Short mmCIF file of C-alpha atoms in Angstrom, two decimals:
data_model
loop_
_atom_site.label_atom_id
_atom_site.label_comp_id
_atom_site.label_asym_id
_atom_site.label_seq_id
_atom_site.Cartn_x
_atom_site.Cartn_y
_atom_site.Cartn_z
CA UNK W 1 -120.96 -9.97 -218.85
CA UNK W 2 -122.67 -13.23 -218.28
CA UNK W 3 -122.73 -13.52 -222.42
CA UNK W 4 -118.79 -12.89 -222.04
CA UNK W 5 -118.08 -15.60 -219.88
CA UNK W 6 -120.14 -17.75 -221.82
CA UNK W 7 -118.35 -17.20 -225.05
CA UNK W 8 -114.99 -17.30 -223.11
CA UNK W 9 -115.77 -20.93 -222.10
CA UNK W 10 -116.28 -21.66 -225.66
CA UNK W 11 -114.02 -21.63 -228.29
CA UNK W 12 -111.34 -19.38 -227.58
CA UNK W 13 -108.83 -17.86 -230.20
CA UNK W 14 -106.69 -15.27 -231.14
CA UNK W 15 -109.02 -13.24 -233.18
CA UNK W 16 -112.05 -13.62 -230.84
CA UNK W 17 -110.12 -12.55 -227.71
CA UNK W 18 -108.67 -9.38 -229.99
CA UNK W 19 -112.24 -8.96 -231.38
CA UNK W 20 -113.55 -8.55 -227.41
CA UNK W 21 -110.72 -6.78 -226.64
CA UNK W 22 -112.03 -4.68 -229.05
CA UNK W 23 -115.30 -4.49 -227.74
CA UNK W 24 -114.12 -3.77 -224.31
CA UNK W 25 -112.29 -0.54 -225.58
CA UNK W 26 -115.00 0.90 -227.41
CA UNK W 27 -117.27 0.59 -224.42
CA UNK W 28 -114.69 1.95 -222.18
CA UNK W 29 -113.55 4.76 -225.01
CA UNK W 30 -109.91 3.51 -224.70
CA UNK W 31 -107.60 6.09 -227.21
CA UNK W 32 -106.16 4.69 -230.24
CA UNK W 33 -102.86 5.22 -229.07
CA UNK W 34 -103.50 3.70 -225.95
CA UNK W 35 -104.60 0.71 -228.24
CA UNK W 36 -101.69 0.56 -230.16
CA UNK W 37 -99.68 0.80 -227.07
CA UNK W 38 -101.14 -2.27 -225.75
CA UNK W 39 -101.28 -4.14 -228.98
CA UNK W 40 -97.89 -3.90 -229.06
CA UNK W 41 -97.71 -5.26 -225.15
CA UNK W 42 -99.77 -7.84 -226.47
CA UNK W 43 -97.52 -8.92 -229.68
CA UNK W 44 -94.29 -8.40 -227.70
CA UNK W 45 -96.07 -10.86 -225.06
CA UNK W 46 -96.85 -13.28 -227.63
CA UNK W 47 -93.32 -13.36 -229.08
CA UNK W 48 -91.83 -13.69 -226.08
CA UNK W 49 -94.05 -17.33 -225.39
CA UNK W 50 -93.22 -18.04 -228.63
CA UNK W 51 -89.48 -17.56 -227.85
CA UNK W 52 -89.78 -20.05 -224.76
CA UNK W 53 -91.01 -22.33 -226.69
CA UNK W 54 -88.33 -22.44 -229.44
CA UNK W 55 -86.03 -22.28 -226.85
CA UNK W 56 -87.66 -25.28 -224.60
CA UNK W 57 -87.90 -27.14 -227.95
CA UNK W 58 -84.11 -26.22 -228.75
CA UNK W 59 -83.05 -27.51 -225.39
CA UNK W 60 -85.05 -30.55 -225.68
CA UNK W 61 -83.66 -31.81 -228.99
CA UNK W 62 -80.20 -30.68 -227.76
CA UNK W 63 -80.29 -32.68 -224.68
CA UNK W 64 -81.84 -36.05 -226.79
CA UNK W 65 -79.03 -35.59 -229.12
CA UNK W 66 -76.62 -35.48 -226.13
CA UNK W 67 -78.45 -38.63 -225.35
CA UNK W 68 -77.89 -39.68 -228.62
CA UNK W 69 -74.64 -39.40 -228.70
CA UNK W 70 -74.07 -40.73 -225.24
CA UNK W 71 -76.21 -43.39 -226.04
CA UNK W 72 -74.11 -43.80 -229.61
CA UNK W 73 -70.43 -43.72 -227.63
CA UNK W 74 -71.40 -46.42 -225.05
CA UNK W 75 -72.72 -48.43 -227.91
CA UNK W 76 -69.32 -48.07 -229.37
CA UNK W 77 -67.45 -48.60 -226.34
CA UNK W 78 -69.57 -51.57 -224.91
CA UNK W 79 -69.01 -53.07 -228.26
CA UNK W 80 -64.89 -52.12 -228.09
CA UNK W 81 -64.81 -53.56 -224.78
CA UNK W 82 -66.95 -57.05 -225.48
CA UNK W 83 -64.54 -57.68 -228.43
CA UNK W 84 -67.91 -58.96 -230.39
CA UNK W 85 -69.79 -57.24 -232.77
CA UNK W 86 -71.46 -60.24 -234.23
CA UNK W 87 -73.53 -61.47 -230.84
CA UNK W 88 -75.49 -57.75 -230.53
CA UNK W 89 -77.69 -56.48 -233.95
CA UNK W 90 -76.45 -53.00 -234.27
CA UNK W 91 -78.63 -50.34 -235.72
CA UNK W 92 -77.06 -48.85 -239.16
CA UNK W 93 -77.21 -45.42 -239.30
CA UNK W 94 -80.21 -43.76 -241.47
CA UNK W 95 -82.41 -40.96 -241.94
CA UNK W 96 -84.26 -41.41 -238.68
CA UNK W 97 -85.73 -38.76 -236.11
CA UNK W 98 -83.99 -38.38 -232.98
CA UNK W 99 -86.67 -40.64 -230.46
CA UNK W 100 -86.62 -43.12 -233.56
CA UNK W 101 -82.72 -43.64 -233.69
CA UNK W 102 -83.16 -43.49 -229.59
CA UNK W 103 -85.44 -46.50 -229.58
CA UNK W 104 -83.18 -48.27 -232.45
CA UNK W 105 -79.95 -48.33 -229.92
CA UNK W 106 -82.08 -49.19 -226.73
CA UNK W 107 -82.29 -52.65 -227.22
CA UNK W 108 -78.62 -53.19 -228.27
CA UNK W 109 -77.82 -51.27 -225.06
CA UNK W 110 -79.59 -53.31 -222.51
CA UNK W 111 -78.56 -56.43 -224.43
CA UNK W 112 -74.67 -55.05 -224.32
CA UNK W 113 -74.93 -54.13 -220.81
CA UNK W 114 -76.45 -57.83 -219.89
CA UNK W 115 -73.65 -59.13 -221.57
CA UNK W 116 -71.12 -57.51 -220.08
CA UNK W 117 -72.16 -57.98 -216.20
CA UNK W 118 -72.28 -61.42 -217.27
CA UNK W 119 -68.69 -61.33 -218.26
CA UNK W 120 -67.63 -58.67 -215.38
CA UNK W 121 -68.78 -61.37 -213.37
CA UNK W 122 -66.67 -64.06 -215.64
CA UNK W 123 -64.00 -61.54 -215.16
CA UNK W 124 -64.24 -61.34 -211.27
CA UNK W 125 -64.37 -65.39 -210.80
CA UNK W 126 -61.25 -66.14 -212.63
CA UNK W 127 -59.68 -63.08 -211.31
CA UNK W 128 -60.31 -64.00 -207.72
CA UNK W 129 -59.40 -67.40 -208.26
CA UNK W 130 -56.21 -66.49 -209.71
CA UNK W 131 -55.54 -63.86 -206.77
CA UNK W 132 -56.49 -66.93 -203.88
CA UNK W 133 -53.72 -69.04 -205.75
CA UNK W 134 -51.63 -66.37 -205.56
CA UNK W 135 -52.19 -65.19 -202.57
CA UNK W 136 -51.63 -68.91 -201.10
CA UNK W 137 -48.30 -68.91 -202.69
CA UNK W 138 -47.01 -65.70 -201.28
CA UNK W 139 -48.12 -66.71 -198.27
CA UNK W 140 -51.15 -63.97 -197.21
CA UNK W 141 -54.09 -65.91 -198.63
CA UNK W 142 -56.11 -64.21 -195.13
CA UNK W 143 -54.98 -60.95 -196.49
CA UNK W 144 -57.02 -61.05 -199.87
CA UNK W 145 -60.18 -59.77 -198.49
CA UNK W 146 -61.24 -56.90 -201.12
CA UNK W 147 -63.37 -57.46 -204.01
CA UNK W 148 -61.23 -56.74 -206.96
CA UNK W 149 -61.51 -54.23 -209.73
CA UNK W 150 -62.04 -55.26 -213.11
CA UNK W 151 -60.81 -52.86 -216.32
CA UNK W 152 -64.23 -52.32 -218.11
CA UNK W 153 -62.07 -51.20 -220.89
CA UNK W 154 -60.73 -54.94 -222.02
CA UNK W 155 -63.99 -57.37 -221.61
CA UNK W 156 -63.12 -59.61 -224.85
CA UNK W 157 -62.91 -62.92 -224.92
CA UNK W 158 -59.40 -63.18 -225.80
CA UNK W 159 -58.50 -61.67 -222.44
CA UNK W 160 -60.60 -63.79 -220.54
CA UNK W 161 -59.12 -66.66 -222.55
CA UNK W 162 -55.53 -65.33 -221.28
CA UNK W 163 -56.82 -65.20 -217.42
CA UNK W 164 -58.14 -68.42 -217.79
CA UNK W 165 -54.80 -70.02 -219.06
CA UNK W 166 -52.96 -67.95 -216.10
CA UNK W 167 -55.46 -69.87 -213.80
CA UNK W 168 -55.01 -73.02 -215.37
CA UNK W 169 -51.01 -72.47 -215.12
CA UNK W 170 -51.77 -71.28 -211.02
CA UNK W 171 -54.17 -74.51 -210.36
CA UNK W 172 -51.46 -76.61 -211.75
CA UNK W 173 -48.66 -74.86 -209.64
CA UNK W 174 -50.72 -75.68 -206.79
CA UNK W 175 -51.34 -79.26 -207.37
CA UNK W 176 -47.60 -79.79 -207.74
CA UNK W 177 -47.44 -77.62 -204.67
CA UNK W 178 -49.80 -79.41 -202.65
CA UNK W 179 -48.33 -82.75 -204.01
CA UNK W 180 -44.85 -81.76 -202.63
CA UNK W 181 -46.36 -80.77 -198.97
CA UNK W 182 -48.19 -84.09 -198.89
CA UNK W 183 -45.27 -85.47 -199.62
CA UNK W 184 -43.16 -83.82 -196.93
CA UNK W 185 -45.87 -84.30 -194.07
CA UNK W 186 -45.70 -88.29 -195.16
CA UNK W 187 -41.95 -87.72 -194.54
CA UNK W 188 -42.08 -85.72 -191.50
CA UNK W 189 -44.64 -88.19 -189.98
CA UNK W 190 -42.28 -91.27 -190.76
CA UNK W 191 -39.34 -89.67 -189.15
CA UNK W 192 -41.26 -88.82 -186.05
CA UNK W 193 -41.83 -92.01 -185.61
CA UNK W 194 -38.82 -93.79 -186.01
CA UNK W 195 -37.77 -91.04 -183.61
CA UNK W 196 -40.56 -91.03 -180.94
CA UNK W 197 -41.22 -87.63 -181.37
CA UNK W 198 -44.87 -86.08 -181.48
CA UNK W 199 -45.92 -85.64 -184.99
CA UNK W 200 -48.44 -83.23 -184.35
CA UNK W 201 -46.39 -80.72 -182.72
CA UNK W 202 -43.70 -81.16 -185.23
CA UNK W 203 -45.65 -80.55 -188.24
CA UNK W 204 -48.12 -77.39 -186.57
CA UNK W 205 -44.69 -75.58 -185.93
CA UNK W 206 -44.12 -75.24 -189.77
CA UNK W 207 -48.06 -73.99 -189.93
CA UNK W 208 -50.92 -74.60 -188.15
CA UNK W 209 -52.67 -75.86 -190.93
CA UNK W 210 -50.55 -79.11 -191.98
CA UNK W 211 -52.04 -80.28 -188.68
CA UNK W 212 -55.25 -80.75 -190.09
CA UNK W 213 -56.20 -84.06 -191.47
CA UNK W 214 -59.96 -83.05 -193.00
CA UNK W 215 -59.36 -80.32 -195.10
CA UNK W 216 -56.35 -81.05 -198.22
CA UNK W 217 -57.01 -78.15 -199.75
CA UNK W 218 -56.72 -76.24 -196.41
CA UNK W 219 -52.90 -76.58 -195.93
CA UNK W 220 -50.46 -73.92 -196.76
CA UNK W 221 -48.64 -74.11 -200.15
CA UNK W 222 -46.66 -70.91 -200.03
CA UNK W 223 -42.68 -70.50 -200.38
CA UNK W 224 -42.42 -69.71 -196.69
CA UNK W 225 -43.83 -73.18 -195.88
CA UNK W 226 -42.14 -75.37 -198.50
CA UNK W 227 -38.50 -73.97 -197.19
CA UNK W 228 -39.50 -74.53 -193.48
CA UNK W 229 -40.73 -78.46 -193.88
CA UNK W 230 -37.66 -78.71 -196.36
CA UNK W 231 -35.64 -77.93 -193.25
CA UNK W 232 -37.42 -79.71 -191.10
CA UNK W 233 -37.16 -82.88 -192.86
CA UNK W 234 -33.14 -82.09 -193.02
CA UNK W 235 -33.07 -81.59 -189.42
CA UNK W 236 -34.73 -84.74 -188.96
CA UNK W 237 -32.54 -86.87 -191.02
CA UNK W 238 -29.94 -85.28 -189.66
CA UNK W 239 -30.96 -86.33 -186.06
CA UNK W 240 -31.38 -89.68 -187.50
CA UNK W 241 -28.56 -90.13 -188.24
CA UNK W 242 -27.10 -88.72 -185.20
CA UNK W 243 -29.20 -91.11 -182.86
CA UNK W 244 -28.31 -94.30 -185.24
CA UNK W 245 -24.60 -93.31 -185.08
CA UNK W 246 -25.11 -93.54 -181.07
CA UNK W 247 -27.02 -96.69 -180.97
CA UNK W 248 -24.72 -98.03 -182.82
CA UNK W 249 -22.35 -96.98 -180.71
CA UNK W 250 -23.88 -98.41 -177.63
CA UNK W 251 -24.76 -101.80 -179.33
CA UNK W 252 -21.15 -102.05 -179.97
CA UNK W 253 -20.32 -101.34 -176.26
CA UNK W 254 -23.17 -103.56 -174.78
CA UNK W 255 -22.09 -106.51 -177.40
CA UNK W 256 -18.32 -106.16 -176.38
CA UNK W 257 -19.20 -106.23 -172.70
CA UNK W 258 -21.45 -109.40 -172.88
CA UNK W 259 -18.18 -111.10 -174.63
CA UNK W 260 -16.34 -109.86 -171.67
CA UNK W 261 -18.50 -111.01 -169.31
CA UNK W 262 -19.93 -114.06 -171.11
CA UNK W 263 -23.36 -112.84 -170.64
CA UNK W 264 -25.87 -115.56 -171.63
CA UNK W 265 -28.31 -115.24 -174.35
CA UNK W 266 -31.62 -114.89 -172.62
CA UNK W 267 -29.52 -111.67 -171.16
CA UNK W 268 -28.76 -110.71 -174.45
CA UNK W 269 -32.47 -110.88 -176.13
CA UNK W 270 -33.97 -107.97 -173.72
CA UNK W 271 -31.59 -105.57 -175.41
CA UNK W 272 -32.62 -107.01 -179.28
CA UNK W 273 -34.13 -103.75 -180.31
CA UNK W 274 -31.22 -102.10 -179.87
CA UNK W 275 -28.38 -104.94 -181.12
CA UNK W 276 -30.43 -105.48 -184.47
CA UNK W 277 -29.76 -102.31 -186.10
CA UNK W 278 -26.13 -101.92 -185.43
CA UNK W 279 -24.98 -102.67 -189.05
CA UNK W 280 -28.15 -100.76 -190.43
CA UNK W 281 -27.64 -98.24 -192.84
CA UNK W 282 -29.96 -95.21 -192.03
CA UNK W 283 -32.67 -95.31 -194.63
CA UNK W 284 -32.97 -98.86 -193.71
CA UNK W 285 -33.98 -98.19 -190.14
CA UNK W 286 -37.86 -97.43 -190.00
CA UNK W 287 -39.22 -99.29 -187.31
CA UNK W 288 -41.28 -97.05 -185.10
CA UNK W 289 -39.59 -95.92 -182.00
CA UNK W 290 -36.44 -97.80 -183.48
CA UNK W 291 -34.47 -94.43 -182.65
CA UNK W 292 -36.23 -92.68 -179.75
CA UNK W 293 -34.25 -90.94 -176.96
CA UNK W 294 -36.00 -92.96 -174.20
CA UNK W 295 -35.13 -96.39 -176.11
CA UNK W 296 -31.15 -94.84 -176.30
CA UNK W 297 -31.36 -93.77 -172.44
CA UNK W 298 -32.51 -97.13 -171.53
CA UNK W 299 -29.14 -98.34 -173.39
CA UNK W 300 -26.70 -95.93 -171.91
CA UNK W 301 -28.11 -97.30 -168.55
CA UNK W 302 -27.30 -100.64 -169.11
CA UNK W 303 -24.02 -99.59 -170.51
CA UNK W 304 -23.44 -97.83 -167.30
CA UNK W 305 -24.42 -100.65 -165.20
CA UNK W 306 -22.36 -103.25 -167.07
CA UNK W 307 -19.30 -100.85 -166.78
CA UNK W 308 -19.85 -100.70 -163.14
CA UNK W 309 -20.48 -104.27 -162.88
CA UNK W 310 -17.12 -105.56 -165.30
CA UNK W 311 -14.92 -104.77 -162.53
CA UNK W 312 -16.12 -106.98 -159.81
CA UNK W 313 -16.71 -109.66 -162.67
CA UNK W 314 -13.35 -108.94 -164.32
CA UNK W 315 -11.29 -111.26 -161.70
CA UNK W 316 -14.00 -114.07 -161.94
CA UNK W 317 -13.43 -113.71 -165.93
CA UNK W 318 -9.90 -113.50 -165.53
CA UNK W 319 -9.46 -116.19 -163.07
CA UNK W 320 -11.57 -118.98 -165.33
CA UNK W 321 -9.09 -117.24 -168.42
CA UNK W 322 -6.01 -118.84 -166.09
CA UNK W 323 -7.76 -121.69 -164.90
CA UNK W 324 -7.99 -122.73 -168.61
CA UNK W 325 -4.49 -121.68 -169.56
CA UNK W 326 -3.35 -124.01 -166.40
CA UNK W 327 -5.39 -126.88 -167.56
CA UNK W 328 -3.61 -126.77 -171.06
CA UNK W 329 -0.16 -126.34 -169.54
CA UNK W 330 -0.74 -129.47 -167.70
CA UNK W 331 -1.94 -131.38 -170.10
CA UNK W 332 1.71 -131.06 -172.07
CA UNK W 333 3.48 -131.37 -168.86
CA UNK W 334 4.52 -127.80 -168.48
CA UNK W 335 5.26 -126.63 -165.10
CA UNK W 336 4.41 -122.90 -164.11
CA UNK W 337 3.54 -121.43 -160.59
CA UNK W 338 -0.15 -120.68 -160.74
CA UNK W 339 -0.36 -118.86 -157.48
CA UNK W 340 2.32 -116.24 -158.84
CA UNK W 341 -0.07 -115.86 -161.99
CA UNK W 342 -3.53 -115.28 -160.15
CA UNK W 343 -1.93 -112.44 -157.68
CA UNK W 344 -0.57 -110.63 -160.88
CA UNK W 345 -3.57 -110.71 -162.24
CA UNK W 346 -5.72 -109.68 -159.18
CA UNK W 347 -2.73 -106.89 -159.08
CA UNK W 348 -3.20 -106.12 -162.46
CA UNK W 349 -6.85 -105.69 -162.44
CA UNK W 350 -6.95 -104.17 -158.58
CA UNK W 351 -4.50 -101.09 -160.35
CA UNK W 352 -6.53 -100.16 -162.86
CA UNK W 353 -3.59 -99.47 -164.42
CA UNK W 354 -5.13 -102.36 -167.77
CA UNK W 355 -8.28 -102.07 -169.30
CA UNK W 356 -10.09 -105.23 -168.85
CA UNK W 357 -10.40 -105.75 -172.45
CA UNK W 358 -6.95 -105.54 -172.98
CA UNK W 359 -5.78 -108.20 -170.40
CA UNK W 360 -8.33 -110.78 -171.16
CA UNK W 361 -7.23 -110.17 -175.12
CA UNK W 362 -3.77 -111.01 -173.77
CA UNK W 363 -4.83 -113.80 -171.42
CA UNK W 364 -6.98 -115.04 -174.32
CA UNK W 365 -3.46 -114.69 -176.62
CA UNK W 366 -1.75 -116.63 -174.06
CA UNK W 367 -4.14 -119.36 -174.43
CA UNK W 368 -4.37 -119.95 -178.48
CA UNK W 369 -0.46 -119.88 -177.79
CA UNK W 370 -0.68 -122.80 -175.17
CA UNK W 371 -3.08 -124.77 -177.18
CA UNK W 372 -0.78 -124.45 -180.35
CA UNK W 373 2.40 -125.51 -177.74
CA UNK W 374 0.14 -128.06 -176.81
CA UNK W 375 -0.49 -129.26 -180.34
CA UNK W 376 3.05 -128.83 -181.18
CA UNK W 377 3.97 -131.37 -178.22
CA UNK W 378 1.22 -133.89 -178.86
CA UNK W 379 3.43 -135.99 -181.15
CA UNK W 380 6.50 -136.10 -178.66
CA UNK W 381 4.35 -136.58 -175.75
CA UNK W 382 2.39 -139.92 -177.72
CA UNK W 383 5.62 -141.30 -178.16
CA UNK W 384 7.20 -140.88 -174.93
CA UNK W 385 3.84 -142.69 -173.10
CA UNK W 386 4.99 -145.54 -176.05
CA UNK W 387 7.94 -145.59 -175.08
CA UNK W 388 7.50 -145.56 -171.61
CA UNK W 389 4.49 -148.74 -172.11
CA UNK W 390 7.34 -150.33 -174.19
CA UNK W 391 9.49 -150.08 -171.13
CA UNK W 392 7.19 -151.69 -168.57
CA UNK W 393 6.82 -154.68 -171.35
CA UNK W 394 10.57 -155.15 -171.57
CA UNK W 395 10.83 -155.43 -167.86
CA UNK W 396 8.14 -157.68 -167.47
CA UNK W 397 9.26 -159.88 -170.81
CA UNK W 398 12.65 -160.05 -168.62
CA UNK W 399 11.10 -161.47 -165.74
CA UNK W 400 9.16 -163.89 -167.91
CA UNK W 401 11.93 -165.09 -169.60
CA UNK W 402 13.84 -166.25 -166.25
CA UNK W 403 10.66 -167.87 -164.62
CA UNK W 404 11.43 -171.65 -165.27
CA UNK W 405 7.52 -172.73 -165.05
CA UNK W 406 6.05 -170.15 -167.97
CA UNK W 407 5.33 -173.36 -170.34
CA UNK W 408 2.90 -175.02 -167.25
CA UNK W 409 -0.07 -175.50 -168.59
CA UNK W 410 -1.13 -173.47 -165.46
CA UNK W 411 -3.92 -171.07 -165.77
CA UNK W 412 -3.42 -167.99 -167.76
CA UNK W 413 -0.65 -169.52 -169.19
CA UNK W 414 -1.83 -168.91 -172.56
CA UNK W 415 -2.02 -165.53 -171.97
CA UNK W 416 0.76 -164.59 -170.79
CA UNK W 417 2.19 -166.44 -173.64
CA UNK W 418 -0.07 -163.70 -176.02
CA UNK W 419 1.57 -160.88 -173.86
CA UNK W 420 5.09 -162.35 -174.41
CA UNK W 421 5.07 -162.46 -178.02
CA UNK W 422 3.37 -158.74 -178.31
CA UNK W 423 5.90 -157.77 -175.86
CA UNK W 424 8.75 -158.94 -177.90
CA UNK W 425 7.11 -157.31 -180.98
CA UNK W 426 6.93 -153.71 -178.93
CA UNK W 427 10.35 -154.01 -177.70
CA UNK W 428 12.10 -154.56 -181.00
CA UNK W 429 10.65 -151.24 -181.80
CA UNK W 430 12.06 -149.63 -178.93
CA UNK W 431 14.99 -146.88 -180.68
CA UNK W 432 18.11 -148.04 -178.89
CA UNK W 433 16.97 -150.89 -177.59
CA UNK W 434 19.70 -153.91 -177.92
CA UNK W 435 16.76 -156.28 -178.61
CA UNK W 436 15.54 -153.71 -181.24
CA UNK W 437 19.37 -153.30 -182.63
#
């Protein structure tokens, strides 16, 4: 037994296990048909390992061909989907073994699959950049969370090329889009402060982010915000104008009032800011605060108080208006009763029944019309004061004539002698006068 083990851990084969087998029987006295029986055990045994083994190898070299083939179809579609056969060195086919054409296509693999999470990642840049743009246009930019899918079928060059030129086409949209904004925030801030309004409040209605002077590239570009500061900067010219049309309206009033009143110009200057634009055409008008609603109240309140104050000063007014008028009539010798006048006019005025405009227009008619009489009479008047000097001289050249002693060398004699001659001159001039005839 001991010299059975021993041989057992030696070489071990076939034939010397059948030859002990052999040995064991006789010993034992085994029958030859119980050694056939278990020969056959034995063969049947032996097939059957043998059978595995095919089948293990069959398995094997089916499952490396599926490998193969998988390996051979990614190739192809990595390849289809890259668009670029020319940057990978693809194995040609040959007569290799299995592991051989295996370990050809390995290193084309990993150097396709490098490539294309390189351009997946190309892919997912201009992608999401073109989905941000978009996304700030339609007005959900916060919305576009979610990493996006890219189609692993279309990798090529030429489609990134396309995205590329889509983003190029986006960025400039929102240049031009960001350009018009700026522009509309510069217009916004300009009208708030012609109109005294709060810029920041203004502008942070439309969105919250056109309030915010660090970021540019922060504020909202989408459709939604365009059309709101569009009507926003309508609704602000259109108050412009509105407010410019009433201080206009007020300068009017306040200048027609100081005429009325003959308000003197020192008065006049505190109210400047509101007199200088009352020709101005609209776009003209940019002064800050030039249009605010506390610089139009302050107006209507001195409107107001020189309404209430132009009827106590309307009969002062009125009463220098007929003082005037009674100085001219005088001065042409026209007689009228100026008591009667100045309680018609305090009548007038105490009615109500005449605006105060009105009756100093017509006082102020009546004047131009006395000073034109006046004019008028001027000539007729000048000659009448001639005639009546030439008068006094004829009357006095009478009495000189019949005083015996007017050649006496007596002083002053010469003089009157002077006066004598003019006198005689004068009076020949006289129309009617016999001397004259």
């Amino acid at each position: 037994m001991a010299d059975a083990e021993n041989s057992l851990l030696g070489e071990t084969t076939c034939g010397s296990l059948l030859q002990k087998l052999q040995e064991i029987w006789d010993e034992v006295g085994e029958s030859d048909e119980e050694r056939d029986k278990m020969l056959l055990q034995i063969e049947q045994e032996c097939l059957d390992v043998y059978k595995r083994k095919v089948e293990q190898a069959a398995n094997s070299r089916a499952q490396l061909l599926q490998v193969l083939s998988d390996a051979k179809l990614e190739l192809s579609t990595l390849v289809s989907a890259l668009g670029d056969k020319s940057s990978v060195g693809i194995p040609e086919k040959g007569s290799e073994t299995i592991k051989e054409q295996l370990a050809a296509i390995a290193p084309a693999l990993e150097q396709l699959w490098k490539q294309k999470e390189e351009r997946v990642k190309e892919f997912s840049d201009v992608r999401s950049q073109i989905q941000k743009i978009c996304g700030e246009i339609a007005g959900n930019a916060s919305e576009q969370t979610g990493a996006l899918a890219v189609d692993d079928s279309d990798l090529s060059l030429k489609k990134l090329d396309e995205y590329q030129v889509k983003l190029k086409e986006l960025q400039k949209e929102k240049s031009d889009r960001l350009s018009k904004v700026l522009e509309y925030v510069s217009t916004v801030h300009d009208l708030c402060a012609v109109l005294g309004m709060d810029f920041f409040s203004t502008i942070t209605e439309v969105h919250p982010s056109l309030g915010d002077s660090t970021g540019v590239q922060s504020k909202s570009i989408s459709n939604d915000t365009l059309s709101r500061l569009a009507k926003t900067v309508s609704a602000l010219n259109e108050d412009k104008k509105q407010r410019l049309h009433k201080l206009q309206e007020l300068a009017t009033q306040l200048i027609d009032l100081w005429n009325l009143m003959d308000t003197p110009e020192e008065g006049r200057r505190l109210f400047n800011h509101v007199t200088c634009n009352t020709s101005a055409l609209v776009d003209k008008v940019t002064g800050p605060g030039a249009l605010a609603l506390d610089l139009i109240e302050q107006a209507e309140v001195e409107v107001d108080r020189l309404d209430k104050l132009k009827s106590s000063r309307m009969k002062e007014i009125a009463l220098k208006r007929q003082v005037e008028l009674e100085k001219i009539f005088a001065s042409v010798h026209i007689e009228i009763d100026p008591e009667a006048a100045r309680e018609k006019i305090m009548a007038l005025i105490d009615s109500g029944n005449v605006e105060p405009t009105e009756l100093l227009a017509d006082m102020d008619n009546q004047i131009m019309k006395a000073k034109e009489e006046a004019l008028s009479r001027k000539e007729i008047l000048d000659r009448v004061e001639k005639w009546m000097s030439a008068c006094e001289e004829e009357s006095w050249l009478e009495d000189y004539n019949r005083d015996e002693n007017r050649y006496n060398a007596s002083r002053g004699a010469h003089l009157n002698l002077k006066r004598a001659e003019k006198a005689r001159i004068l009076v020949n001039k006289i129309p009617g006068s016999e001397k004259g005839r």
